[in-house]
């Protein structure tokens, strides 16, 4: 991880921990989840919002006023609105995408869930996805949510990442291994 990315992740983690603890204390985890879903959708849909949180040309006051208005318009819960206002005041809105990821992770941990990033050459069917989730749940000991992506360059097989563990059964990795063995022989 590069230094600026690790700094952003550290800042986001501190804000996420504080926001999560307040939400948990107030028994408002469902409201928090709704707010972060709405924020993530807004970030994905609006280039202006992404520009607002990242631009050093927007003043602290302008950023604060804009994010407060956006939070009110979106109907975010007051705890999230207050956190966004504080982040704007401290010029920390640039970590919002990392904050959303950190909050998602904490919410999943609180529910005893884990997300598995699965890459396949073709889109998984619902049956395949359910079977894989059931197998991973038995292996990991927590409920597994599948985050599936398609990458045709792996040719076949799966690449599964759960937390810090990775299982690469793709044909591409097997061909790469074979190629390395052939280089050692010749």
JSON list of C-alpha atoms in Angstrom, two decimals:
[
{"chain": "A", "resi": 1, "resn": "UNK", "atom": "CA", "xyz": [0.00, 0.00, 0.00]},
{"chain": "A", "resi": 2, "resn": "UNK", "atom": "CA", "xyz": [1.40, 3.39, -0.89]},
{"chain": "A", "resi": 3, "resn": "UNK", "atom": "CA", "xyz": [1.99, 5.93, 1.83]},
{"chain": "A", "resi": 4, "resn": "UNK", "atom": "CA", "xyz": [-0.90, 8.29, 0.89]},
{"chain": "A", "resi": 5, "resn": "UNK", "atom": "CA", "xyz": [-3.26, 5.31, 0.62]},
{"chain": "A", "resi": 6, "resn": "UNK", "atom": "CA", "xyz": [-2.21, 3.99, 4.02]},
{"chain": "A", "resi": 7, "resn": "UNK", "atom": "CA", "xyz": [-2.67, 7.44, 5.55]},
{"chain": "A", "resi": 8, "resn": "UNK", "atom": "CA", "xyz": [-6.16, 7.65, 4.04]},
{"chain": "A", "resi": 9, "resn": "UNK", "atom": "CA", "xyz": [-6.98, 4.16, 5.28]},
{"chain": "A", "resi": 10, "resn": "UNK", "atom": "CA", "xyz": [-5.79, 5.09, 8.79]},
{"chain": "A", "resi": 11, "resn": "UNK", "atom": "CA", "xyz": [-7.89, 8.26, 8.86]},
{"chain": "A", "resi": 12, "resn": "UNK", "atom": "CA", "xyz": [-10.92, 6.39, 7.51]},
{"chain": "A", "resi": 13, "resn": "UNK", "atom": "CA", "xyz": [-10.48, 3.61, 10.07]},
{"chain": "A", "resi": 14, "resn": "UNK", "atom": "CA", "xyz": [-10.48, 6.07, 12.97]},
{"chain": "A", "resi": 15, "resn": "UNK", "atom": "CA", "xyz": [-13.63, 7.82, 11.74]},
{"chain": "A", "resi": 16, "resn": "UNK", "atom": "CA", "xyz": [-15.28, 4.47, 10.97]},
{"chain": "A", "resi": 17, "resn": "UNK", "atom": "CA", "xyz": [-14.57, 3.15, 14.45]},
{"chain": "A", "resi": 18, "resn": "UNK", "atom": "CA", "xyz": [-16.02, 6.26, 16.08]},
{"chain": "A", "resi": 19, "resn": "UNK", "atom": "CA", "xyz": [-19.12, 6.29, 13.85]},
{"chain": "A", "resi": 20, "resn": "UNK", "atom": "CA", "xyz": [-19.70, 2.55, 14.30]},
{"chain": "A", "resi": 21, "resn": "UNK", "atom": "CA", "xyz": [-19.37, 2.72, 18.09]},
{"chain": "A", "resi": 22, "resn": "UNK", "atom": "CA", "xyz": [-21.84, 5.61, 18.30]},
{"chain": "A", "resi": 23, "resn": "UNK", "atom": "CA", "xyz": [-24.30, 3.78, 16.02]},
{"chain": "A", "resi": 24, "resn": "UNK", "atom": "CA", "xyz": [-23.93, 0.59, 18.05]},
{"chain": "A", "resi": 25, "resn": "UNK", "atom": "CA", "xyz": [-24.43, 2.49, 21.31]},
{"chain": "A", "resi": 26, "resn": "UNK", "atom": "CA", "xyz": [-27.59, 4.11, 19.94]},
{"chain": "A", "resi": 27, "resn": "UNK", "atom": "CA", "xyz": [-28.77, 0.82, 18.38]},
{"chain": "A", "resi": 28, "resn": "UNK", "atom": "CA", "xyz": [-28.80, 2.51, 14.96]},
{"chain": "A", "resi": 29, "resn": "UNK", "atom": "CA", "xyz": [-26.78, 0.03, 12.89]},
{"chain": "A", "resi": 30, "resn": "UNK", "atom": "CA", "xyz": [-29.60, -0.39, 10.34]},
{"chain": "A", "resi": 31, "resn": "UNK", "atom": "CA", "xyz": [-29.77, 3.38, 9.83]},
{"chain": "A", "resi": 32, "resn": "UNK", "atom": "CA", "xyz": [-26.00, 3.47, 9.45]},
{"chain": "A", "resi": 33, "resn": "UNK", "atom": "CA", "xyz": [-26.11, 0.76, 6.81]},
{"chain": "A", "resi": 34, "resn": "UNK", "atom": "CA", "xyz": [-28.83, 2.60, 4.88]},
{"chain": "A", "resi": 35, "resn": "UNK", "atom": "CA", "xyz": [-26.80, 5.82, 5.03]},
{"chain": "A", "resi": 36, "resn": "UNK", "atom": "CA", "xyz": [-23.60, 4.23, 3.73]},
{"chain": "A", "resi": 37, "resn": "UNK", "atom": "CA", "xyz": [-25.52, 2.47, 0.94]},
{"chain": "A", "resi": 38, "resn": "UNK", "atom": "CA", "xyz": [-27.03, 5.82, -0.08]},
{"chain": "A", "resi": 39, "resn": "UNK", "atom": "CA", "xyz": [-23.64, 7.56, 0.12]},
{"chain": "A", "resi": 40, "resn": "UNK", "atom": "CA", "xyz": [-21.95, 4.89, -1.97]},
{"chain": "A", "resi": 41, "resn": "UNK", "atom": "CA", "xyz": [-24.66, 5.12, -4.62]},
{"chain": "A", "resi": 42, "resn": "UNK", "atom": "CA", "xyz": [-24.38, 8.92, -4.67]},
{"chain": "A", "resi": 43, "resn": "UNK", "atom": "CA", "xyz": [-20.59, 8.75, -5.04]},
{"chain": "A", "resi": 44, "resn": "UNK", "atom": "CA", "xyz": [-20.93, 6.27, -7.90]},
{"chain": "A", "resi": 45, "resn": "UNK", "atom": "CA", "xyz": [-23.56, 8.37, -9.69]},
{"chain": "A", "resi": 46, "resn": "UNK", "atom": "CA", "xyz": [-22.26, 11.90, -9.19]},
{"chain": "A", "resi": 47, "resn": "UNK", "atom": "CA", "xyz": [-18.99, 13.21, -10.59]},
{"chain": "A", "resi": 48, "resn": "UNK", "atom": "CA", "xyz": [-19.78, 16.53, -8.90]},
{"chain": "A", "resi": 49, "resn": "UNK", "atom": "CA", "xyz": [-19.90, 14.86, -5.48]},
{"chain": "A", "resi": 50, "resn": "UNK", "atom": "CA", "xyz": [-16.61, 13.05, -6.15]},
{"chain": "A", "resi": 51, "resn": "UNK", "atom": "CA", "xyz": [-15.11, 16.39, -7.21]},
{"chain": "A", "resi": 52, "resn": "UNK", "atom": "CA", "xyz": [-16.47, 18.09, -4.07]},
{"chain": "A", "resi": 53, "resn": "UNK", "atom": "CA", "xyz": [-14.84, 15.61, -1.69]},
{"chain": "A", "resi": 54, "resn": "UNK", "atom": "CA", "xyz": [-11.51, 15.49, -3.55]},
{"chain": "A", "resi": 55, "resn": "UNK", "atom": "CA", "xyz": [-10.92, 19.02, -4.80]},
{"chain": "A", "resi": 56, "resn": "UNK", "atom": "CA", "xyz": [-8.48, 21.19, -2.85]},
{"chain": "A", "resi": 57, "resn": "UNK", "atom": "CA", "xyz": [-9.96, 24.21, -4.66]},
{"chain": "A", "resi": 58, "resn": "UNK", "atom": "CA", "xyz": [-13.23, 23.95, -2.72]},
{"chain": "A", "resi": 59, "resn": "UNK", "atom": "CA", "xyz": [-12.90, 25.84, 0.56]},
{"chain": "A", "resi": 60, "resn": "UNK", "atom": "CA", "xyz": [-13.54, 24.23, 3.93]},
{"chain": "A", "resi": 61, "resn": "UNK", "atom": "CA", "xyz": [-16.70, 26.30, 4.45]},
{"chain": "A", "resi": 62, "resn": "UNK", "atom": "CA", "xyz": [-18.03, 25.56, 0.96]},
{"chain": "A", "resi": 63, "resn": "UNK", "atom": "CA", "xyz": [-17.34, 21.86, 1.42]},
{"chain": "A", "resi": 64, "resn": "UNK", "atom": "CA", "xyz": [-19.07, 21.84, 4.81]},
{"chain": "A", "resi": 65, "resn": "UNK", "atom": "CA", "xyz": [-22.14, 23.70, 3.53]},
{"chain": "A", "resi": 66, "resn": "UNK", "atom": "CA", "xyz": [-22.40, 21.50, 0.45]},
{"chain": "A", "resi": 67, "resn": "UNK", "atom": "CA", "xyz": [-22.04, 18.18, 2.29]},
{"chain": "A", "resi": 68, "resn": "UNK", "atom": "CA", "xyz": [-24.55, 19.29, 4.96]},
{"chain": "A", "resi": 69, "resn": "UNK", "atom": "CA", "xyz": [-27.06, 20.21, 2.24]},
{"chain": "A", "resi": 70, "resn": "UNK", "atom": "CA", "xyz": [-26.44, 16.93, 0.41]},
{"chain": "A", "resi": 71, "resn": "UNK", "atom": "CA", "xyz": [-26.87, 14.91, 3.62]},
{"chain": "A", "resi": 72, "resn": "UNK", "atom": "CA", "xyz": [-30.15, 16.70, 4.37]},
{"chain": "A", "resi": 73, "resn": "UNK", "atom": "CA", "xyz": [-31.42, 16.22, 0.80]},
{"chain": "A", "resi": 74, "resn": "UNK", "atom": "CA", "xyz": [-30.51, 12.50, 0.90]},
{"chain": "A", "resi": 75, "resn": "UNK", "atom": "CA", "xyz": [-32.18, 12.08, 4.30]},
{"chain": "A", "resi": 76, "resn": "UNK", "atom": "CA", "xyz": [-29.10, 10.61, 5.97]},
{"chain": "A", "resi": 77, "resn": "UNK", "atom": "CA", "xyz": [-29.45, 9.94, 9.66]},
{"chain": "A", "resi": 78, "resn": "UNK", "atom": "CA", "xyz": [-28.23, 12.71, 11.96]},
{"chain": "A", "resi": 79, "resn": "UNK", "atom": "CA", "xyz": [-25.20, 10.76, 13.19]},
{"chain": "A", "resi": 80, "resn": "UNK", "atom": "CA", "xyz": [-23.85, 10.32, 9.65]},
{"chain": "A", "resi": 81, "resn": "UNK", "atom": "CA", "xyz": [-24.68, 13.93, 8.77]},
{"chain": "A", "resi": 82, "resn": "UNK", "atom": "CA", "xyz": [-22.77, 15.15, 11.82]},
{"chain": "A", "resi": 83, "resn": "UNK", "atom": "CA", "xyz": [-19.81, 12.92, 10.97]},
{"chain": "A", "resi": 84, "resn": "UNK", "atom": "CA", "xyz": [-19.72, 14.26, 7.40]},
{"chain": "A", "resi": 85, "resn": "UNK", "atom": "CA", "xyz": [-19.86, 17.85, 8.68]},
{"chain": "A", "resi": 86, "resn": "UNK", "atom": "CA", "xyz": [-16.97, 17.12, 11.07]},
{"chain": "A", "resi": 87, "resn": "UNK", "atom": "CA", "xyz": [-14.98, 15.50, 8.26]},
{"chain": "A", "resi": 88, "resn": "UNK", "atom": "CA", "xyz": [-15.56, 18.57, 6.08]},
{"chain": "A", "resi": 89, "resn": "UNK", "atom": "CA", "xyz": [-14.49, 20.86, 8.92]},
{"chain": "A", "resi": 90, "resn": "UNK", "atom": "CA", "xyz": [-11.26, 18.86, 9.26]},
{"chain": "A", "resi": 91, "resn": "UNK", "atom": "CA", "xyz": [-10.74, 18.62, 5.45]},
{"chain": "A", "resi": 92, "resn": "UNK", "atom": "CA", "xyz": [-11.09, 14.83, 5.58]},
{"chain": "A", "resi": 93, "resn": "UNK", "atom": "CA", "xyz": [-13.93, 14.20, 3.10]},
{"chain": "A", "resi": 94, "resn": "UNK", "atom": "CA", "xyz": [-11.42, 12.74, 0.64]},
{"chain": "A", "resi": 95, "resn": "UNK", "atom": "CA", "xyz": [-11.43, 9.53, 2.72]},
{"chain": "A", "resi": 96, "resn": "UNK", "atom": "CA", "xyz": [-15.18, 9.00, 2.25]},
{"chain": "A", "resi": 97, "resn": "UNK", "atom": "CA", "xyz": [-14.80, 5.95, -0.09]},
{"chain": "A", "resi": 98, "resn": "UNK", "atom": "CA", "xyz": [-12.38, 4.31, 2.37]},
{"chain": "A", "resi": 99, "resn": "UNK", "atom": "CA", "xyz": [-14.71, 5.22, 5.25]},
{"chain": "A", "resi": 100, "resn": "UNK", "atom": "CA", "xyz": [-17.62, 3.48, 3.51]},
{"chain": "A", "resi": 101, "resn": "UNK", "atom": "CA", "xyz": [-15.50, 0.35, 2.98]},
{"chain": "A", "resi": 102, "resn": "UNK", "atom": "CA", "xyz": [-14.34, 0.37, 6.62]},
{"chain": "A", "resi": 103, "resn": "UNK", "atom": "CA", "xyz": [-17.91, 0.79, 7.90]},
{"chain": "A", "resi": 104, "resn": "UNK", "atom": "CA", "xyz": [-19.13, -2.05, 5.66]},
{"chain": "A", "resi": 105, "resn": "UNK", "atom": "CA", "xyz": [-16.41, -4.27, 7.08]},
{"chain": "A", "resi": 106, "resn": "UNK", "atom": "CA", "xyz": [-17.32, -3.40, 10.68]},
{"chain": "A", "resi": 107, "resn": "UNK", "atom": "CA", "xyz": [-21.02, -4.00, 10.01]},
{"chain": "A", "resi": 108, "resn": "UNK", "atom": "CA", "xyz": [-20.24, -7.39, 8.48]},
{"chain": "A", "resi": 109, "resn": "UNK", "atom": "CA", "xyz": [-18.04, -8.31, 11.46]},
{"chain": "A", "resi": 110, "resn": "UNK", "atom": "CA", "xyz": [-20.83, -7.33, 13.86]},
{"chain": "A", "resi": 111, "resn": "UNK", "atom": "CA", "xyz": [-23.24, -9.64, 12.00]},
{"chain": "A", "resi": 112, "resn": "UNK", "atom": "CA", "xyz": [-20.68, -12.45, 11.85]},
{"chain": "A", "resi": 113, "resn": "UNK", "atom": "CA", "xyz": [-20.36, -12.18, 8.08]},
{"chain": "A", "resi": 114, "resn": "UNK", "atom": "CA", "xyz": [-17.42, -12.11, 5.75]},
{"chain": "A", "resi": 115, "resn": "UNK", "atom": "CA", "xyz": [-17.24, -11.17, 2.06]},
{"chain": "A", "resi": 116, "resn": "UNK", "atom": "CA", "xyz": [-15.53, -13.41, -0.46]},
{"chain": "A", "resi": 117, "resn": "UNK", "atom": "CA", "xyz": [-14.27, -11.78, -3.65]},
{"chain": "A", "resi": 118, "resn": "UNK", "atom": "CA", "xyz": [-14.72, -14.38, -6.38]},
{"chain": "A", "resi": 119, "resn": "UNK", "atom": "CA", "xyz": [-13.33, -13.95, -9.89]},
{"chain": "A", "resi": 120, "resn": "UNK", "atom": "CA", "xyz": [-14.43, -16.35, -12.61]},
{"chain": "A", "resi": 121, "resn": "UNK", "atom": "CA", "xyz": [-14.03, -16.58, -16.37]},
{"chain": "A", "resi": 122, "resn": "UNK", "atom": "CA", "xyz": [-17.83, -16.64, -16.83]},
{"chain": "A", "resi": 123, "resn": "UNK", "atom": "CA", "xyz": [-20.57, -15.25, -14.63]},
{"chain": "A", "resi": 124, "resn": "UNK", "atom": "CA", "xyz": [-21.57, -17.68, -11.89]},
{"chain": "A", "resi": 125, "resn": "UNK", "atom": "CA", "xyz": [-25.12, -19.00, -11.94]},
{"chain": "A", "resi": 126, "resn": "UNK", "atom": "CA", "xyz": [-27.27, -18.53, -8.87]},
{"chain": "A", "resi": 127, "resn": "UNK", "atom": "CA", "xyz": [-26.90, -22.23, -8.03]},
{"chain": "A", "resi": 128, "resn": "UNK", "atom": "CA", "xyz": [-23.10, -22.11, -8.36]},
{"chain": "A", "resi": 129, "resn": "UNK", "atom": "CA", "xyz": [-22.91, -18.96, -6.25]},
{"chain": "A", "resi": 130, "resn": "UNK", "atom": "CA", "xyz": [-25.10, -20.48, -3.52]},
{"chain": "A", "resi": 131, "resn": "UNK", "atom": "CA", "xyz": [-23.10, -23.73, -3.49]},
{"chain": "A", "resi": 132, "resn": "UNK", "atom": "CA", "xyz": [-19.81, -21.80, -3.29]},
{"chain": "A", "resi": 133, "resn": "UNK", "atom": "CA", "xyz": [-21.18, -19.63, -0.46]},
{"chain": "A", "resi": 134, "resn": "UNK", "atom": "CA", "xyz": [-22.30, -22.74, 1.44]},
{"chain": "A", "resi": 135, "resn": "UNK", "atom": "CA", "xyz": [-18.89, -24.40, 0.99]},
{"chain": "A", "resi": 136, "resn": "UNK", "atom": "CA", "xyz": [-17.02, -21.25, 2.07]},
{"chain": "A", "resi": 137, "resn": "UNK", "atom": "CA", "xyz": [-19.34, -20.77, 5.06]},
{"chain": "A", "resi": 138, "resn": "UNK", "atom": "CA", "xyz": [-18.50, -24.30, 6.24]},
{"chain": "A", "resi": 139, "resn": "UNK", "atom": "CA", "xyz": [-14.79, -23.62, 5.71]},
{"chain": "A", "resi": 140, "resn": "UNK", "atom": "CA", "xyz": [-14.62, -20.14, 7.28]},
{"chain": "A", "resi": 141, "resn": "UNK", "atom": "CA", "xyz": [-17.17, -20.59, 10.07]},
{"chain": "A", "resi": 142, "resn": "UNK", "atom": "CA", "xyz": [-18.98, -17.34, 9.28]},
{"chain": "A", "resi": 143, "resn": "UNK", "atom": "CA", "xyz": [-21.76, -16.46, 6.86]},
{"chain": "A", "resi": 144, "resn": "UNK", "atom": "CA", "xyz": [-20.12, -15.70, 3.51]},
{"chain": "A", "resi": 145, "resn": "UNK", "atom": "CA", "xyz": [-21.41, -13.13, 1.05]},
{"chain": "A", "resi": 146, "resn": "UNK", "atom": "CA", "xyz": [-20.14, -13.57, -2.51]},
{"chain": "A", "resi": 147, "resn": "UNK", "atom": "CA", "xyz": [-18.86, -10.52, -4.40]},
{"chain": "A", "resi": 148, "resn": "UNK", "atom": "CA", "xyz": [-18.55, -11.98, -7.90]},
{"chain": "A", "resi": 149, "resn": "UNK", "atom": "CA", "xyz": [-16.62, -10.46, -10.80]},
{"chain": "A", "resi": 150, "resn": "UNK", "atom": "CA", "xyz": [-15.86, -11.78, -14.27]},
{"chain": "A", "resi": 151, "resn": "UNK", "atom": "CA", "xyz": [-12.36, -11.79, -15.77]},
{"chain": "A", "resi": 152, "resn": "UNK", "atom": "CA", "xyz": [-12.11, -13.76, -18.99]},
{"chain": "A", "resi": 153, "resn": "UNK", "atom": "CA", "xyz": [-8.31, -13.65, -18.87]},
{"chain": "A", "resi": 154, "resn": "UNK", "atom": "CA", "xyz": [-8.24, -16.36, -16.16]},
{"chain": "A", "resi": 155, "resn": "UNK", "atom": "CA", "xyz": [-9.51, -18.75, -18.88]},
{"chain": "A", "resi": 156, "resn": "UNK", "atom": "CA", "xyz": [-11.31, -21.04, -16.40]},
{"chain": "A", "resi": 157, "resn": "UNK", "atom": "CA", "xyz": [-11.53, -21.92, -12.74]},
{"chain": "A", "resi": 158, "resn": "UNK", "atom": "CA", "xyz": [-11.91, -19.47, -9.84]},
{"chain": "A", "resi": 159, "resn": "UNK", "atom": "CA", "xyz": [-9.88, -17.01, -7.83]},
{"chain": "A", "resi": 160, "resn": "UNK", "atom": "CA", "xyz": [-11.37, -16.70, -4.33]},
{"chain": "A", "resi": 161, "resn": "UNK", "atom": "CA", "xyz": [-10.24, -14.15, -1.74]},
{"chain": "A", "resi": 162, "resn": "UNK", "atom": "CA", "xyz": [-11.63, -14.34, 1.79]},
{"chain": "A", "resi": 163, "resn": "UNK", "atom": "CA", "xyz": [-9.96, -11.88, 4.12]},
{"chain": "A", "resi": 164, "resn": "UNK", "atom": "CA", "xyz": [-6.22, -12.37, 3.77]},
{"chain": "A", "resi": 165, "resn": "UNK", "atom": "CA", "xyz": [-6.53, -15.85, 2.23]},
{"chain": "A", "resi": 166, "resn": "UNK", "atom": "CA", "xyz": [-6.56, -16.45, -1.51]},
{"chain": "A", "resi": 167, "resn": "UNK", "atom": "CA", "xyz": [-7.29, -19.63, -3.43]},
{"chain": "A", "resi": 168, "resn": "UNK", "atom": "CA", "xyz": [-6.28, -19.44, -7.08]},
{"chain": "A", "resi": 169, "resn": "UNK", "atom": "CA", "xyz": [-7.50, -22.42, -9.07]},
{"chain": "A", "resi": 170, "resn": "UNK", "atom": "CA", "xyz": [-7.55, -20.54, -12.37]},
{"chain": "A", "resi": 171, "resn": "UNK", "atom": "CA", "xyz": [-6.18, -22.10, -15.52]},
{"chain": "A", "resi": 172, "resn": "UNK", "atom": "CA", "xyz": [-4.10, -18.96, -16.11]},
{"chain": "A", "resi": 173, "resn": "UNK", "atom": "CA", "xyz": [-2.19, -19.47, -12.83]},
{"chain": "A", "resi": 174, "resn": "UNK", "atom": "CA", "xyz": [-1.65, -23.17, -13.64]},
{"chain": "A", "resi": 175, "resn": "UNK", "atom": "CA", "xyz": [-0.29, -22.24, -17.07]},
{"chain": "A", "resi": 176, "resn": "UNK", "atom": "CA", "xyz": [2.00, -19.64, -15.49]},
{"chain": "A", "resi": 177, "resn": "UNK", "atom": "CA", "xyz": [3.29, -22.26, -13.05]},
{"chain": "A", "resi": 178, "resn": "UNK", "atom": "CA", "xyz": [3.89, -24.70, -15.89]},
{"chain": "A", "resi": 179, "resn": "UNK", "atom": "CA", "xyz": [5.73, -22.02, -17.85]},
{"chain": "A", "resi": 180, "resn": "UNK", "atom": "CA", "xyz": [8.01, -21.33, -14.85]},
{"chain": "A", "resi": 181, "resn": "UNK", "atom": "CA", "xyz": [8.76, -25.03, -14.46]},
{"chain": "A", "resi": 182, "resn": "UNK", "atom": "CA", "xyz": [9.60, -25.28, -18.17]},
{"chain": "A", "resi": 183, "resn": "UNK", "atom": "CA", "xyz": [12.00, -22.32, -17.86]},
{"chain": "A", "resi": 184, "resn": "UNK", "atom": "CA", "xyz": [13.80, -24.01, -14.98]},
{"chain": "A", "resi": 185, "resn": "UNK", "atom": "CA", "xyz": [14.23, -27.24, -16.98]},
{"chain": "A", "resi": 186, "resn": "UNK", "atom": "CA", "xyz": [15.46, -25.60, -20.18]}
]
